Tab-separated table of C-alpha atoms in Angstrom:
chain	number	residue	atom	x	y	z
K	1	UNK	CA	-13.898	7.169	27.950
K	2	UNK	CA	-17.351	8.711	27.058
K	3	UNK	CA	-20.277	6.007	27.300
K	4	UNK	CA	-21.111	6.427	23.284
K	5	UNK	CA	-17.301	5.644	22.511
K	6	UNK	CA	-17.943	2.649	25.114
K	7	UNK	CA	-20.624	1.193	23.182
K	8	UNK	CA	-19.411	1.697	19.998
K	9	UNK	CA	-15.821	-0.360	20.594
K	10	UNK	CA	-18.130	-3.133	22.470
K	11	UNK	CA	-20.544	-3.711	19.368
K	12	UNK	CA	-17.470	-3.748	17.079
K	13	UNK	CA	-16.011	-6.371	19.559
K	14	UNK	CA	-19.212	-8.180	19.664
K	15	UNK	CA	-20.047	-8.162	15.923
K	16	UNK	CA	-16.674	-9.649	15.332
K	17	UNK	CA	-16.010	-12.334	17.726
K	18	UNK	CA	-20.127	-13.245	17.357
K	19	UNK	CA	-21.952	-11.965	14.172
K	20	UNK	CA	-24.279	-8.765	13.422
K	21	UNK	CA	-27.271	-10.901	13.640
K	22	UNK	CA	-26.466	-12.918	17.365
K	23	UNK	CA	-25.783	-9.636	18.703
K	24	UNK	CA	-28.701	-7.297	20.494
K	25	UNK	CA	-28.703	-4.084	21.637
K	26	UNK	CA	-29.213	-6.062	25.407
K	27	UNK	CA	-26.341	-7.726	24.625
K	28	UNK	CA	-24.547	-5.141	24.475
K	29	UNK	CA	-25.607	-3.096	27.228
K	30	UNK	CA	-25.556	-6.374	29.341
K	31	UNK	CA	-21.553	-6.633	28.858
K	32	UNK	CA	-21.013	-2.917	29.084
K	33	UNK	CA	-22.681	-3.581	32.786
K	34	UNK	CA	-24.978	-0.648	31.730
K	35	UNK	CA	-28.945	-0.503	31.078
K	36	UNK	CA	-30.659	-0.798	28.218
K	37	UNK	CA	-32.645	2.726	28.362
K	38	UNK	CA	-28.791	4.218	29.229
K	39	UNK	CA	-27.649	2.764	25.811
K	40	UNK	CA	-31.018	3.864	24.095
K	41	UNK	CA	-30.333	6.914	24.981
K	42	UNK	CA	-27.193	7.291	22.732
K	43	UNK	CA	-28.370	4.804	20.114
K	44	UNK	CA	-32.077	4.290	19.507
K	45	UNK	CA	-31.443	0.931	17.313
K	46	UNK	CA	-28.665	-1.313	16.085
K	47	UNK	CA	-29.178	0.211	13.364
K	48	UNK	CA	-28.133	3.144	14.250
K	49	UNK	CA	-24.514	1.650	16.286
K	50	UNK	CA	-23.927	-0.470	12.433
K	51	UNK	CA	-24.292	2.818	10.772
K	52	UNK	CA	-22.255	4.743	13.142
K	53	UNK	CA	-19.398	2.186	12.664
K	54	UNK	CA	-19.677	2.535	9.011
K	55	UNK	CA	-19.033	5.981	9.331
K	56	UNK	CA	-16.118	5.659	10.975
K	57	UNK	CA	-14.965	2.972	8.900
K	58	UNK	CA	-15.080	4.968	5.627
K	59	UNK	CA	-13.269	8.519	7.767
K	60	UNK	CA	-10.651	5.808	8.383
K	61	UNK	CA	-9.888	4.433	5.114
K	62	UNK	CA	-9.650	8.223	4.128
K	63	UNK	CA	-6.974	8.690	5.784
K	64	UNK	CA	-5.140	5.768	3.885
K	65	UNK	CA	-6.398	6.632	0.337
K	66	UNK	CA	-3.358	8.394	-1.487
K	67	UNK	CA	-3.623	11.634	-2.803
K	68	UNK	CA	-5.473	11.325	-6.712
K	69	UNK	CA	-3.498	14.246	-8.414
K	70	UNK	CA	0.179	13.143	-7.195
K	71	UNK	CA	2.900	13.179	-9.401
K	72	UNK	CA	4.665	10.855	-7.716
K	73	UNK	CA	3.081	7.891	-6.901
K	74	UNK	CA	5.039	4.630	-7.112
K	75	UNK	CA	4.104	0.657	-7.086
K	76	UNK	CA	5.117	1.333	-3.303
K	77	UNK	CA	2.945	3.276	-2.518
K	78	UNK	CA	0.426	1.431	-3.919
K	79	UNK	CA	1.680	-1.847	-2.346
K	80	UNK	CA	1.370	0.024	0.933
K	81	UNK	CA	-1.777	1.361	0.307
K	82	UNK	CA	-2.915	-2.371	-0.538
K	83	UNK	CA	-1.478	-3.768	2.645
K	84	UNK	CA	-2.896	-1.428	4.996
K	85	UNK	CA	-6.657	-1.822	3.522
K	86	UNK	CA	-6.351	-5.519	4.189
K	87	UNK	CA	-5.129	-5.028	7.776
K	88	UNK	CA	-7.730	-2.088	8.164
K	89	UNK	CA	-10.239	-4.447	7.328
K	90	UNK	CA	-9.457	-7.411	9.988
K	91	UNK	CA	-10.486	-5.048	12.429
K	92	UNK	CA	-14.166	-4.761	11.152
K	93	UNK	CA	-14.783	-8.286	10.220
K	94	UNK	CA	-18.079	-8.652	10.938
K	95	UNK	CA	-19.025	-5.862	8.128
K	96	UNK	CA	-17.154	-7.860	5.198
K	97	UNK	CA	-18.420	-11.172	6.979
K	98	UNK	CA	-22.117	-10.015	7.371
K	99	UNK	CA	-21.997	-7.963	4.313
K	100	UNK	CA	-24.991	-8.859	2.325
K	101	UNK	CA	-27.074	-9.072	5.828
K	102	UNK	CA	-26.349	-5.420	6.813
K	103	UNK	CA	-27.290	-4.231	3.535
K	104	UNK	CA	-30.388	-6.170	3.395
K	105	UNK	CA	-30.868	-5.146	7.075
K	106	UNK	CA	-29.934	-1.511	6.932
K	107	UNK	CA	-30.499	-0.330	3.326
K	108	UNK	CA	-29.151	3.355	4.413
K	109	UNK	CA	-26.142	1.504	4.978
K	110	UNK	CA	-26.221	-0.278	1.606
K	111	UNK	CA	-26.432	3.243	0.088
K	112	UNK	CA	-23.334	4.859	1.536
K	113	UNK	CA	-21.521	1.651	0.595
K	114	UNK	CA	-22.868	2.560	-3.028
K	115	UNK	CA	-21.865	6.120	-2.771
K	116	UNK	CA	-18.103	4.907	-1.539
K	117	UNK	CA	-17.913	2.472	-4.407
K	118	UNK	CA	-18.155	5.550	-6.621
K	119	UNK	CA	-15.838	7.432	-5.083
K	120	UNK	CA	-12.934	4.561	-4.873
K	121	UNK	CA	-13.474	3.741	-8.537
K	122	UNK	CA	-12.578	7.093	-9.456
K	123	UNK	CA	-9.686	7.580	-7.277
K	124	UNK	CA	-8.527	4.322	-8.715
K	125	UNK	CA	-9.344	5.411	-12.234
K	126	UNK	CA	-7.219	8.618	-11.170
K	127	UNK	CA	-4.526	6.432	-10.356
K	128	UNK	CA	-4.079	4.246	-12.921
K	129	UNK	CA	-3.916	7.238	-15.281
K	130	UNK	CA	-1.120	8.428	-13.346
K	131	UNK	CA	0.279	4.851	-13.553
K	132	UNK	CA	0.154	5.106	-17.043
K	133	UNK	CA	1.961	8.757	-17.639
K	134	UNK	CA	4.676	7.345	-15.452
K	135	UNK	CA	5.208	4.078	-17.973
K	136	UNK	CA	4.662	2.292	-14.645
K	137	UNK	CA	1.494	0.858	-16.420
K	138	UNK	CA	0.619	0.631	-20.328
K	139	UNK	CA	-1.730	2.346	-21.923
K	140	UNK	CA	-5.435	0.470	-22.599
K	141	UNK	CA	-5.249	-1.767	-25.301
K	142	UNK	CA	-8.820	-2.178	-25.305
K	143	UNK	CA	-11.266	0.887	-23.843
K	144	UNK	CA	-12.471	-0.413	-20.714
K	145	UNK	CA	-9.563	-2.706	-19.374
K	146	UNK	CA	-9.199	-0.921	-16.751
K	147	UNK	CA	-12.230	-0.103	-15.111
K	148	UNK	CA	-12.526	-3.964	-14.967
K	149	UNK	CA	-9.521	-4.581	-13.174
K	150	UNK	CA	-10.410	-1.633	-10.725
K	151	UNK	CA	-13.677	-3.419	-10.338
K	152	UNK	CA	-12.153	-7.040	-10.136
K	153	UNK	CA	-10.134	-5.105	-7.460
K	154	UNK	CA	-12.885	-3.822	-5.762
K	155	UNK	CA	-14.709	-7.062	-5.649
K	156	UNK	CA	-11.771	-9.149	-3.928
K	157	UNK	CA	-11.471	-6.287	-1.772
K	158	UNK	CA	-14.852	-6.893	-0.181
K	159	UNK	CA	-15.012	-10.051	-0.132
K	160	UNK	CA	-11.277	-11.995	0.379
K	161	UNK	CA	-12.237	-12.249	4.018
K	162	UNK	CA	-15.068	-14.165	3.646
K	163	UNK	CA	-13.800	-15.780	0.925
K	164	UNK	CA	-10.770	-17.396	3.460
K	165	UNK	CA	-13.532	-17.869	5.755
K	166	UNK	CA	-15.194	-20.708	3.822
K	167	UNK	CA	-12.361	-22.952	3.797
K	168	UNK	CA	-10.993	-22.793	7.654
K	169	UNK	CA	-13.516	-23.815	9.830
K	170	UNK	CA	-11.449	-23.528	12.882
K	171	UNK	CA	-9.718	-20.466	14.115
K	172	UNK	CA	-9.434	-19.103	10.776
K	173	UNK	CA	-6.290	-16.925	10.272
K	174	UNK	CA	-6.495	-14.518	7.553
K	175	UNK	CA	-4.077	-14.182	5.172
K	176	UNK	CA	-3.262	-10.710	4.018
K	177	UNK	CA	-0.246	-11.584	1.929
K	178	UNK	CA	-1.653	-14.551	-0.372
K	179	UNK	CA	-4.765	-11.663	-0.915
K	180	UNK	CA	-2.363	-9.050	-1.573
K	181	UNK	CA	-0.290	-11.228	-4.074
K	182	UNK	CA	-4.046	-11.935	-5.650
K	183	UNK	CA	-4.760	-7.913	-6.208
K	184	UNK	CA	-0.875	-7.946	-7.990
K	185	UNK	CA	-1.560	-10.603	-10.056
K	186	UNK	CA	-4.522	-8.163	-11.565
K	187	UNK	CA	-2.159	-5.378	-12.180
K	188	UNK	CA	1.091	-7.199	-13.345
K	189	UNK	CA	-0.075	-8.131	-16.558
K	190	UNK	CA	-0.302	-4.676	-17.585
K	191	UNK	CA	3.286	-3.642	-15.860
K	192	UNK	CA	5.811	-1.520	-18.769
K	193	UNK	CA	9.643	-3.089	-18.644
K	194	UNK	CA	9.828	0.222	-15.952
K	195	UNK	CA	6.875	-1.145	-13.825
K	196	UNK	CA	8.357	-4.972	-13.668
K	197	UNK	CA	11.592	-3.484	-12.711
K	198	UNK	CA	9.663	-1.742	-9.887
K	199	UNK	CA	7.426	-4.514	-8.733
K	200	UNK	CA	10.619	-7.087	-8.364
K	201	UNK	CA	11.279	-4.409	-6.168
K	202	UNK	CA	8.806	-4.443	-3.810
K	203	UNK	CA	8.927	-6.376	-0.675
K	204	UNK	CA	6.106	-8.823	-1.115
């Protein structure tokens, strides 16, 4: 394994067992068994390792986003979709645990996270319109319904990890399934007779 992959998996490890802000680039190099200047050579700053990390972050939640302009999209799919964001994001914890300090410590950082808001609202917006063609989902009763729960989505998203956090002060264990059963609770009000009879479906 290359050096810059080496330091890269260490900082994630370190971030999430210690914190982004306990953490130094000595650190680091100190429990790789390497020198500082050999790590500065591949990554000047933190900075520079947090936004690396992003990046691979966001190329690895591409991967799980479903195609916007399928046909054939079910509540399954969706419910996997769900499931596999959550367990994506145990392995990062430090980023939805530290959130607000990265961006306030890295504001290049802050504005790719701005730029992938964007681009999840729409595919969300993409998919509920599919939802709704289907009669998995009905139509807005009110303009704007929807964008609300994709944000209300988004927000519990981001932060149901710290959220558990709070209240289990030792050796937290986060729980995917009560925060997946949170996101459904969003969306069920809004299920067609079709979309209930899919959801009761769904292994939850």
């Amino acid at each position: 394994m290359k050096t810059k992959e080496k330091i890269i998996l260490k900082s994630i490890e370190m971030f999430n067992s210690k914190g982004i802000s306990k953490v130094t680039i000595r650190h680091i190099a100190n429990e790789l068994g390497i020198s500082h200047g050999n790590l500065g050579y591949h990554f000047k700053s933190k900075g520079l390792i947090v936004s690396e990390i992003y990046n691979r972050m966001v190329e690895e939640i591409n991967n799980l986003v479903l195609p916007p302009n399928s046909e054939s999209l079910t509540l399954n799919h969706y419910n996997i979709l769900l499931l596999q964001v959550l367990n994506f994001q145990k392995k990062y914890i430090f980023f939805y645990l530290d959130l607000i300090e990265i961006f306030r410590l890295f504001p290049e950082i802050a504005k790719k996270h701005e730029k992938t808001y964007t681009l999840r609202i729409a595919q969300n917006q993409k998919l509920f319109q599919n939802f709704i063609e289907q009669n998995l989902i009905k139509p807005e009763s009110q303009t704007g319904t929807y964008n609300r729960v994709i944000h209300t989505t988004w927000m519990l998203i981001n932060f149901w990890i710290s959220q558990q956090w709070v209240f289990q002060t030792e050796s937290p264990v986060l729980q995917t399934h009560f925060t997946l059963r949170q996101l459904w609770d969003l969306l069920i009000p809004h299920l067609t007779e079709k979309g209930k009879i899919e959801y009761q479906n769904l292994n939850l």
